[in-house]
Amino acid sequence: MKNYTNLKGLCSLLLLLVTTLSFAQTKISGTVNDQKGMPIPGVNIILDGTTKGAVTDFDGKFAITNVEDGTYTLKASSIGYSTYSQSITANGSAIVLKITLADDAESLDQVIITGVVNPRSKIESSISVTSMQPATIKQSAPRTTAEIFRTIPGIRAESSGGEGNANIAVRGVPISSGGSKYVQLQEDGLPVLLYGDISFGTADIFTRFDYNVKRIEAIRGGSASTLTSNGPGGIINIINKTGKNEGGAIGTTFGLDYNSFRTDFSYGSKIGDGLYFHTGGFYRAGEGVRETGFTANNGGQLKLSLTKEFEKGSIRVYAKYLNDRAAAYLPMPIQVTGTNSDPDWGNAPNFDATTGSLHSANLTQTVGLGADGQLRRGDVTDGMRPISTSVGMQANFDLGNNWKVSNNGRFSSNNGAFVSPFPSQVADATTIADSFGTGSTLAFTDGTPVSGSSLVARIHMFDVELNNFNNFMNDFKLSKSFDNLDVTVGYFKSFQSISMSWLWNSYLQEVNDDNARLINVFDATGGALSENGLYAYGTPFWGNLHRNYDTDYNVSAPYVNFILEASDKFTIDASLRYDKGRVSGSFTSGTEREFDVNNDGVISVPEQNVFAVDTANPTAVDYDYDYVSYSLGLNYKLQDNQAVFGRYSRGASAKADRILFSGLDYLDGDRINALDFINQAEIGYKRGFENGAIYATAFYAKTEEEGGFEASTNSIVENDYKSLGIELEGFYRFNDFSLRGAITWTDAEVDSGDNAGNTPRRQPDFIYNLIPSYNFGNEKQNSVGLSFIGQSKAFAQDSNELVMPGFLIVNSFVNVGITKSLNVNIAANNIFDSLGITESEEGSIVEGQTNIVRARPLPGRSISLTLQYMF
């Protein structure tokens, strides 16, 4: 009996201990969603320092049971998302969590689609690639699409031209004539325009960043030579949303210290079994960040896509309509003193370099003869006026037996205008008056005399009609996978039309950033040589440049790509491409005749020589060009989170309208300087950490460039170049603080001609950016950050005389989550109103005196507020 009593007591004690222990253990459960609220399966959930954890199911749910009392750090991680961590305390009560993972474009496991024939992770690709998502892009407070590109390592985007008209270069490869000659701008994997440096029709004019964008991928060098035409230096690919992740946003942005109002929206959702749609766009109006005297920015964009997923593939159809007006900022008068090697750049009298513009409410129309010889009126308020309607289709299918096929095609109807004042000369009034003959005088249009010491600008109104920039792009790929070898054959086909008319006039106006007044000129006898500021229907100061193009470019490019997985760590990537271009059409220069433009029955002095397109004497264009490109890349995974790669490539970029000036034989393809070649080599290292990554690439580029025409200098530019350098890019997150940045060092050199050994114009040794940010609040709904974007000094021209000083642009943002779905963002661009010069027409100054130089500065301080609702 005693033994039974003892046994009963022991059992009771054990039961009490077990019960007590069970009450001292906690269950941690919850769900994991992405930023759109969609569940994420397969997320690893662990309690740091323990063996306890779980994996989310198809609905994003997880549960960890029997957690002993204590304080833990819970971490949630998944490929393509930022690691989430949270401190929790287990005390016997159930804990239910709602975890949101942010997309992580910097992860080495992030899958990329640009510069590869089939999607691959960054760690497995032998290219230098950067991915940026909207949240990252907003941190640098960009005002234009080109300002987004400034944070990409190796890319130099001269974003001083406004919403478009940016000069974009890569790795010391020159900006020889303007635009993005060696860098191709794409949307959803297809070129926006076949050629990136078309005069007055650069690709970024027809591109806008808005809520539709899912991410931007950019590659430098590498496979760009063989996976696109005319972009051997790099590819910048803007990738749009599909609606697979349900949700949307509505946002309103307005300038706090400048005149602008913009509304954005986007929404995407599942609408059937495997069927998704997405739509979005924007509309905005206002004067813009510089004072123009009128509504310079006015227009918008609408996009729509429909995606159907099948068991073994998908089809996506999409459309875009863009109709916009944005001010084009050309060089402006800037005062420079000191010496060429140590100049002091500052504001010219009556003109603020960071806020001023040559635009004026007194000059909003320009009249003359159109390309058909009839009277027409140009609207200066049009600025850059892209009108684009695009329709495209993407299809991808698994055919079985390791065969895959894909096709990406798009047709775009493009036209518009480019109208903006260019200062062909800035001088004192006496100098300008004397250029019209001894004894000539100047007076404002109200009759008030112009002081001889006042600054006057001789304006050439760049009035260009973009008649037809239509294009069709199609990229077809067929892939076959063997045991350790993937083979892809592809065929790229493009038709690009370039039809434009240059219809320029000449004016005189004062140098003043507050609605500059027009100026008339009179001869020594008091006879009028101008009318309301217009002194020539044409540009006689430049020998007149009335022109018209009507050309078509038919390009075929078969290519092949091999990827050999020599081992589980070593991959070899080789590709070959053949581009064949067929060019046809005509171009026409100008002629002059007497014409009563204003229909008053009197032939004024300007009307005695009215320039127009010489439609009776076109120059026929009918030639071919072809070239072969190749690329070889090696990638070796040292560990799961680090790899090294190397690549050598040769590619080319063909010229379009830039060679229709120099009097060549346009019926003989062997004598046309249509091609410029680049040889490139690079060695890179990628390393991922738990909360960050670093990328380092050493590069070399050799450019063999023939002559191309530059309108602003009215000259043919021809040089060879070479460059070498190092790109460093990295990011790191610790707790609620994150830091990302990049720096590129480039040693570039002109390699031929009179300037051999000099540094190419506008090429700094260093470009860099640094973006720290901090998240705070109960749910980390608030954030604040800065961005530092700058470059070292550069030379204005290849002659290496006048120095453009280095500059640092500091931007900032504050984002406050009012509710879970509603947030307000205040963004300041160039908060210290720094003067950053990106280009200069003059290559030297007269030392020891005050000089007026025509240059393009970055815009000054601007502050905007955005109210955004996400649903």
GROMACS .gro file of C-alpha atoms in nm, residues 324-686:
model
  363
  324ASP     CA    1   0.334   6.462  -7.398
  325ARG     CA    2   0.496   6.803  -7.411
  326ALA     CA    3   0.810   6.874  -7.213
  327ALA     CA    4   1.053   7.165  -7.224
  328ALA     CA    5   1.384   7.092  -7.393
  329TYR     CA    6   1.665   7.272  -7.216
  330LEU     CA    7   1.956   7.356  -7.446
  331PRO     CA    8   2.281   7.534  -7.350
  332MET     CA    9   2.240   7.855  -7.153
  333PRO     CA   10   2.464   8.158  -7.092
  334ILE     CA   11   2.693   8.110  -6.792
  335GLN     CA   12   2.963   8.346  -6.672
  336VAL     CA   13   3.315   8.203  -6.640
  337THR     CA   14   3.622   8.383  -6.503
  338GLY     CA   15   3.969   8.273  -6.393
  339THR     CA   16   4.178   8.037  -6.601
  340ASN     CA   17   4.097   7.739  -6.823
  341SER     CA   18   4.248   7.500  -6.570
  342ASP     CA   19   4.092   7.669  -6.266
  343PRO     CA   20   3.776   7.847  -6.381
  344ASP     CA   21   3.504   8.005  -6.169
  345TRP     CA   22   3.160   7.924  -6.308
  346GLY     CA   23   2.862   8.133  -6.203
  347ASN     CA   24   2.550   8.317  -6.308
  348ALA     CA   25   2.555   8.548  -6.606
  349PRO     CA   26   2.400   8.894  -6.553
  350ASN     CA   27   2.020   8.865  -6.525
  351PHE     CA   28   2.030   8.488  -6.568
  352ASP     CA   29   2.025   8.221  -6.295
  353ALA     CA   30   2.196   7.909  -6.425
  354THR     CA   31   2.003   7.666  -6.203
  355THR     CA   32   1.651   7.803  -6.249
  356GLY     CA   33   1.661   8.010  -6.566
  357SER     CA   34   1.574   7.919  -6.924
  358LEU     CA   35   1.608   8.079  -7.265
  359HIS     CA   36   1.237   8.019  -7.315
  360SER     CA   37   1.017   8.327  -7.301
  361ALA     CA   38   0.647   8.411  -7.318
  362ASN     CA   39   0.751   8.666  -7.581
  363LEU     CA   40   0.865   8.393  -7.822
  364THR     CA   41   0.613   8.107  -7.833
  365GLN     CA   42   0.558   8.085  -8.210
  366THR     CA   43   0.789   8.062  -8.508
  367VAL     CA   44   0.659   8.096  -8.864
  368GLY     CA   45   0.812   7.997  -9.196
  369LEU     CA   46   0.788   7.759  -9.487
  370GLY     CA   47   0.729   7.392  -9.415
  371ALA     CA   48   0.886   7.093  -9.587
  372ASP     CA   49   0.615   7.118  -9.855
  373GLY     CA   50   0.693   7.483  -9.926
  374GLN     CA   51   0.373   7.607  -9.763
  375LEU     CA   52   0.340   7.845  -9.470
  376ARG     CA   53   0.341   7.673  -9.134
  377ARG     CA   54   0.360   7.771  -8.770
  378GLY     CA   55   0.584   7.608  -8.511
  379ASP     CA   56   0.475   7.608  -8.147
  380VAL     CA   57   0.765   7.670  -7.910
  381THR     CA   58   0.553   7.548  -7.619
  382ASP     CA   59   0.560   7.202  -7.777
  383GLY     CA   60   0.922   7.156  -7.666
  384MET     CA   61   0.984   6.784  -7.690
  385ARG     CA   62   0.651   6.655  -7.820
  386PRO     CA   63   0.643   6.273  -7.847
  387ILE     CA   64   0.324   6.110  -7.973
  388SER     CA   65   0.353   5.733  -7.962
  389THR     CA   66   0.105   5.449  -7.997
  390SER     CA   67   0.248   5.101  -7.944
  391VAL     CA   68   0.102   4.752  -7.954
  392GLY     CA   69   0.306   4.444  -7.869
  393MET     CA   70   0.293   4.074  -7.786
  394GLN     CA   71   0.518   3.845  -7.585
  395ALA     CA   72   0.486   3.465  -7.601
  396ASN     CA   73   0.683   3.191  -7.425
  397PHE     CA   74   0.618   2.817  -7.450
  398ASP     CA   75   0.780   2.495  -7.335
  399LEU     CA   76   0.751   2.258  -7.633
  400GLY     CA   77   0.862   1.953  -7.437
  401ASN     CA   78   1.173   1.741  -7.470
  402ASN     CA   79   1.377   2.043  -7.348
  403TRP     CA   80   1.267   2.269  -7.636
  404LYS     CA   81   1.151   2.626  -7.567
  405VAL     CA   82   1.031   2.898  -7.798
  406SER     CA   83   0.967   3.268  -7.738
  407ASN     CA   84   0.873   3.569  -7.944
  408ASN     CA   85   0.862   3.936  -7.852
  409GLY     CA   86   0.721   4.177  -8.108
  410ARG     CA   87   0.596   4.536  -8.109
  411PHE     CA   88   0.481   4.801  -8.354
  412SER     CA   89   0.507   5.168  -8.261
  413SER     CA   90   0.363   5.465  -8.444
  414ASN     CA   91   0.587   5.756  -8.345
  415ASN     CA   92   0.583   6.123  -8.442
  416GLY     CA   93   0.597   6.463  -8.281
  417ALA     CA   94   0.816   6.770  -8.265
  418PHE     CA   95   1.126   6.919  -8.107
  419VAL     CA   96   1.119   7.299  -8.067
  420SER     CA   97   1.362   7.486  -7.844
  421PRO     CA   98   1.580   7.800  -7.852
  422PHE     CA   99   1.954   7.743  -7.899
  423PRO     CA  100   2.204   8.026  -7.835
  424SER     CA  101   2.430   8.018  -8.140
  425GLN     CA  102   2.606   8.326  -8.001
  426VAL     CA  103   2.599   8.524  -7.677
  427ALA     CA  104   2.779   8.858  -7.675
  428ASP     CA  105   2.736   9.222  -7.581
  429ALA     CA  106   2.490   9.426  -7.786
  430THR     CA  107   2.765   9.621  -7.963
  431THR     CA  108   2.929   9.303  -8.093
  432ILE     CA  109   2.597   9.161  -8.211
  433ALA     CA  110   2.499   9.490  -8.382
  434ASP     CA  111   2.835   9.517  -8.561
  435SER     CA  112   2.785   9.167  -8.707
  436PHE     CA  113   2.500   9.314  -8.916
  437GLY     CA  114   2.719   9.588  -9.059
  438THR     CA  115   2.896   9.902  -8.947
  439GLY     CA  116   2.665  10.146  -8.776
  440SER     CA  117   2.389   9.895  -8.704
  441THR     CA  118   2.193   9.939  -8.381
  442LEU     CA  119   1.965   9.729  -8.159
  443ALA     CA  120   1.635   9.817  -7.995
  444PHE     CA  121   1.369   9.624  -7.808
  445THR     CA  122   1.045   9.565  -7.996
  446ASP     CA  123   0.885   9.857  -7.808
  447GLY     CA  124   1.150  10.091  -7.952
  448THR     CA  125   1.366  10.121  -7.639
  449PRO     CA  126   1.738  10.120  -7.730
  450VAL     CA  127   1.951   9.830  -7.609
  451SER     CA  128   2.258   9.931  -7.410
  452GLY     CA  129   2.581   9.841  -7.586
  453SER     CA  130   2.707   9.651  -7.282
  454SER     CA  131   2.389   9.442  -7.241
  455LEU     CA  132   2.413   9.072  -7.318
  456VAL     CA  133   2.224   8.958  -7.627
  457ALA     CA  134   2.161   8.604  -7.747
  458ARG     CA  135   2.147   8.513  -8.114
  459ILE     CA  136   1.878   8.246  -8.104
  460HIS     CA  137   1.854   7.965  -8.353
  461MET     CA  138   1.511   7.817  -8.301
  462PHE     CA  139   1.557   7.441  -8.332
  463ASP     CA  140   1.218   7.382  -8.492
  464VAL     CA  141   1.207   7.018  -8.599
  465GLU     CA  142   0.907   6.820  -8.716
  466LEU     CA  143   0.936   6.451  -8.629
  467ASN     CA  144   0.717   6.334  -8.913
  468ASN     CA  145   0.755   5.958  -8.897
  469PHE     CA  146   0.958   5.760  -8.645
  470ASN     CA  147   0.747   5.446  -8.679
  471ASN     CA  148   0.916   5.116  -8.608
  472PHE     CA  149   0.854   4.745  -8.585
  473MET     CA  150   1.071   4.526  -8.360
  474ASN     CA  151   1.058   4.148  -8.331
  475ASP     CA  152   1.287   3.908  -8.148
  476PHE     CA  153   1.234   3.532  -8.199
  477LYS     CA  154   1.423   3.268  -7.999
  478LEU     CA  155   1.430   2.890  -8.008
  479SER     CA  156   1.618   2.703  -7.734
  480LYS     CA  157   1.719   2.343  -7.677
  481SER     CA  158   1.869   2.205  -7.357
  482PHE     CA  159   2.100   1.905  -7.365
  483ASP     CA  160   2.266   1.740  -7.065
  484ASN     CA  161   2.491   2.033  -6.981
  485LEU     CA  162   2.453   2.253  -7.288
  486ASP     CA  163   2.186   2.510  -7.374
  487VAL     CA  164   2.168   2.626  -7.734
  488THR     CA  165   1.961   2.923  -7.846
  489VAL     CA  166   1.915   3.050  -8.199
  490GLY     CA  167   1.741   3.379  -8.254
  491TYR     CA  168   1.638   3.623  -8.522
  492PHE     CA  169   1.590   3.994  -8.463
  493LYS     CA  170   1.401   4.196  -8.724
  494SER     CA  171   1.343   4.569  -8.725
  495PHE     CA  172   1.201   4.837  -8.952
  496GLN     CA  173   1.275   5.194  -8.845
  497SER     CA  174   1.158   5.505  -9.029
  498ILE     CA  175   1.329   5.840  -8.978
  499SER     CA  176   1.144   6.126  -9.141
  500MET     CA  177   1.203   6.475  -9.005
  501SER     CA  178   1.218   6.835  -9.120
  502TRP     CA  179   1.455   7.104  -8.989
  503LEU     CA  180   1.274   7.438  -9.024
  504TRP     CA  181   1.484   7.682  -8.825
  505ASN     CA  182   1.460   8.059  -8.785
  506SER     CA  183   1.691   8.318  -8.624
  507TYR     CA  184   1.604   8.572  -8.356
  508LEU     CA  185   1.767   8.821  -8.123
  509GLN     CA  186   1.664   8.839  -7.758
  510GLU     CA  187   1.808   8.976  -7.439
  511VAL     CA  188   1.982   8.749  -7.189
  512ASN     CA  189   1.726   8.738  -6.912
  513ASP     CA  190   1.565   8.446  -6.729
  514ASP     CA  191   1.237   8.635  -6.671
  515ASN     CA  192   1.055   8.638  -7.007
  516ALA     CA  193   1.339   8.779  -7.214
  517ARG     CA  194   1.238   9.054  -7.457
  518LEU     CA  195   1.291   9.025  -7.831
  519ILE     CA  196   1.528   9.268  -8.004
  520ASN     CA  197   1.518   9.425  -8.347
  521VAL     CA  198   1.822   9.531  -8.550
  522PHE     CA  199   1.851   9.839  -8.772
  523ASP     CA  200   2.113   9.937  -9.029
  524ALA     CA  201   2.315  10.260  -9.021
  525THR     CA  202   2.034  10.452  -9.191
  526GLY     CA  203   1.772  10.328  -8.945
  527GLY     CA  204   1.623  10.074  -9.183
  528ALA     CA  205   1.474   9.768  -9.016
  529LEU     CA  206   1.666   9.445  -9.068
  530SER     CA  207   1.428   9.236  -8.857
  531GLU     CA  208   1.064   9.200  -8.760
  532ASN     CA  209   0.956   9.144  -8.400
  533GLY     CA  210   1.295   8.997  -8.314
  534LEU     CA  211   1.318   8.768  -8.619
  535TYR     CA  212   1.608   8.865  -8.842
  536ALA     CA  213   1.621   8.557  -9.071
  537TYR     CA  214   1.391   8.286  -9.199
  538GLY     CA  215   1.675   8.037  -9.172
  539THR     CA  216   2.010   8.026  -8.994
  540PRO     CA  217   2.258   8.224  -9.208
  541PHE     CA  218   2.495   8.252  -8.911
  542TRP     CA  219   2.553   7.876  -8.956
  543GLY     CA  220   2.529   7.872  -9.334
  544ASN     CA  221   2.160   7.767  -9.310
  545LEU     CA  222   2.056   7.416  -9.208
  546HIS     CA  223   1.709   7.365  -9.349
  547ARG     CA  224   1.685   6.992  -9.416
  548ASN     CA  225   1.442   6.709  -9.465
  549TYR     CA  226   1.497   6.333  -9.422
  550ASP     CA  227   1.280   6.051  -9.545
  551THR     CA  228   1.476   5.734  -9.477
  552ASP     CA  229   1.394   5.375  -9.383
  553TYR     CA  230   1.620   5.126  -9.207
  554ASN     CA  231   1.555   4.753  -9.254
  555VAL     CA  232   1.768   4.544  -9.019
  556SER     CA  233   1.795   4.165  -8.994
  557ALA     CA  234   2.010   4.002  -8.726
  558PRO     CA  235   2.033   3.625  -8.676
  559TYR     CA  236   2.225   3.519  -8.365
  560VAL     CA  237   2.323   3.209  -8.171
  561ASN     CA  238   2.410   3.158  -7.805
  562PHE     CA  239   2.571   2.862  -7.624
  563ILE     CA  240   2.577   2.809  -7.248
  564LEU     CA  241   2.794   2.520  -7.134
  565GLU     CA  242   2.781   2.411  -6.771
  566ALA     CA  243   3.125   2.254  -6.760
  567SER     CA  244   3.067   2.171  -6.393
  568ASP     CA  245   2.827   2.264  -6.118
  569LYS     CA  246   3.040   2.576  -6.062
  570PHE     CA  247   3.188   2.664  -6.402
  571THR     CA  248   2.981   2.805  -6.689
  572ILE     CA  249   3.089   2.914  -7.036
  573ASP     CA  250   2.871   3.154  -7.236
  574ALA     CA  251   2.944   3.224  -7.606
  575SER     CA  252   2.736   3.413  -7.862
  576LEU     CA  253   2.759   3.531  -8.223
  577ARG     CA  254   2.544   3.784  -8.411
  578TYR     CA  255   2.529   3.909  -8.770
  579ASP     CA  256   2.359   4.243  -8.841
  580LYS     CA  257   2.255   4.331  -9.195
  581GLY     CA  258   2.114   4.678  -9.257
  582ARG     CA  259   1.937   4.799  -9.568
  583VAL     CA  260   1.896   5.178  -9.592
  584SER     CA  261   1.680   5.359  -9.847
  585GLY     CA  262   1.515   5.695  -9.896
  586SER     CA  263   1.639   6.049  -9.948
  587PHE     CA  264   1.747   6.365  -9.775
  588THR     CA  265   1.726   6.722  -9.891
  589SER     CA  266   1.904   7.040  -9.794
  590GLY     CA  267   1.767   7.394  -9.816
  591THR     CA  268   1.715   7.666 -10.072
  592GLU     CA  269   1.612   8.030 -10.047
  593ARG     CA  270   1.366   8.259 -10.220
  594GLU     CA  271   1.172   8.577 -10.171
  595PHE     CA  272   0.840   8.521  -9.993
  596ASP     CA  273   0.585   8.742  -9.820
  597VAL     CA  274   0.559   8.538  -9.500
  598ASN     CA  275   0.330   8.773  -9.308
  599ASN     CA  276   0.105   8.842  -9.609
  600ASP     CA  277   0.123   9.222  -9.568
  601GLY     CA  278   0.209   9.287  -9.933
  602VAL     CA  279   0.555   9.421  -9.845
  603ILE     CA  280   0.878   9.224  -9.875
  604SER     CA  281   1.079   9.300  -9.562
  605VAL     CA  282   1.452   9.238  -9.533
  606PRO     CA  283   1.408   8.893  -9.370
  607GLU     CA  284   1.151   8.802  -9.638
  608GLN     CA  285   1.403   8.866  -9.916
  609ASN     CA  286   1.578   8.538  -9.833
  610VAL     CA  287   1.332   8.289  -9.688
  611PHE     CA  288   1.488   7.946  -9.652
  612ALA     CA  289   1.290   7.632  -9.722
  613VAL     CA  290   1.351   7.266  -9.799
  614ASP     CA  291   1.475   7.218 -10.155
  615THR     CA  292   1.215   6.958 -10.248
  616ALA     CA  293   1.320   6.967 -10.616
  617ASN     CA  294   1.671   6.837 -10.547
  618PRO     CA  295   1.671   6.539 -10.310
  619THR     CA  296   1.977   6.325 -10.252
  620ALA     CA  297   1.905   5.957 -10.299
  621VAL     CA  298   2.003   5.719 -10.021
  622ASP     CA  299   2.043   5.350 -10.103
  623TYR     CA  300   2.314   5.150  -9.930
  624ASP     CA  301   2.374   4.842  -9.717
  625TYR     CA  302   2.587   4.777  -9.413
  626ASP     CA  303   2.670   4.462  -9.220
  627TYR     CA  304   2.884   4.356  -8.928
  628VAL     CA  305   2.955   4.057  -8.707
  629SER     CA  306   2.951   4.074  -8.326
  630TYR     CA  307   3.071   3.814  -8.080
  631SER     CA  308   3.103   3.765  -7.707
  632LEU     CA  309   3.263   3.504  -7.481
  633GLY     CA  310   3.197   3.491  -7.108
  634LEU     CA  311   3.313   3.267  -6.822
  635ASN     CA  312   3.153   3.242  -6.479
  636TYR     CA  313   3.289   3.046  -6.181
  637LYS     CA  314   3.098   3.009  -5.854
  638LEU     CA  315   3.350   3.011  -5.574
  639GLN     CA  316   3.070   2.944  -5.326
  640ASP     CA  317   2.694   2.967  -5.329
  641ASN     CA  318   2.717   3.337  -5.253
  642GLN     CA  319   3.018   3.446  -5.457
  643ALA     CA  320   3.145   3.417  -5.810
  644VAL     CA  321   3.400   3.554  -6.053
  645PHE     CA  322   3.346   3.615  -6.422
  646GLY     CA  323   3.528   3.735  -6.730
  647ARG     CA  324   3.417   3.837  -7.077
  648TYR     CA  325   3.550   3.962  -7.408
  649SER     CA  326   3.323   4.113  -7.673
  650ARG     CA  327   3.325   4.294  -8.004
  651GLY     CA  328   3.023   4.483  -8.125
  652ALA     CA  329   2.918   4.779  -8.334
  653SER     CA  330   2.674   5.065  -8.356
  654ALA     CA  331   2.543   5.183  -8.690
  655LYS     CA  332   2.473   5.547  -8.762
  656ALA     CA  333   2.149   5.671  -8.911
  657ASP     CA  334   2.086   6.039  -8.990
  658ARG     CA  335   2.418   6.149  -8.839
  659ILE     CA  336   2.602   6.071  -9.165
  660LEU     CA  337   2.356   6.237  -9.404
  661PHE     CA  338   2.564   6.557  -9.413
  662SER     CA  339   2.915   6.504  -9.537
  663GLY     CA  340   2.869   6.458  -9.913
  664LEU     CA  341   2.951   6.087  -9.924
  665ASP     CA  342   2.836   5.850 -10.195
  666TYR     CA  343   2.508   5.737 -10.044
  667LEU     CA  344   2.460   5.478 -10.319
  668ASP     CA  345   2.774   5.283 -10.226
  669GLY     CA  346   2.764   5.098  -9.895
  670ASP     CA  347   3.139   5.029  -9.903
  671ARG     CA  348   3.214   5.402  -9.888
  672ILE     CA  349   2.968   5.499  -9.617
  673ASN     CA  350   3.116   5.548  -9.269
  674ALA     CA  351   2.805   5.392  -9.116
  675LEU     CA  352   2.967   5.172  -8.850
  676ASP     CA  353   3.155   5.234  -8.527
  677PHE     CA  354   3.310   4.936  -8.345
  678ILE     CA  355   3.386   4.863  -7.981
  679ASN     CA  356   3.611   4.591  -7.838
  680GLN     CA  357   3.551   4.529  -7.467
  681ALA     CA  358   3.700   4.315  -7.193
  682GLU     CA  359   3.594   4.281  -6.830
  683ILE     CA  360   3.669   4.080  -6.518
  684GLY     CA  361   3.424   4.084  -6.231
  685TYR     CA  362   3.361   3.957  -5.878
  686LYS     CA  363   3.023   3.914  -5.703
   0.00000   0.00000   0.00000
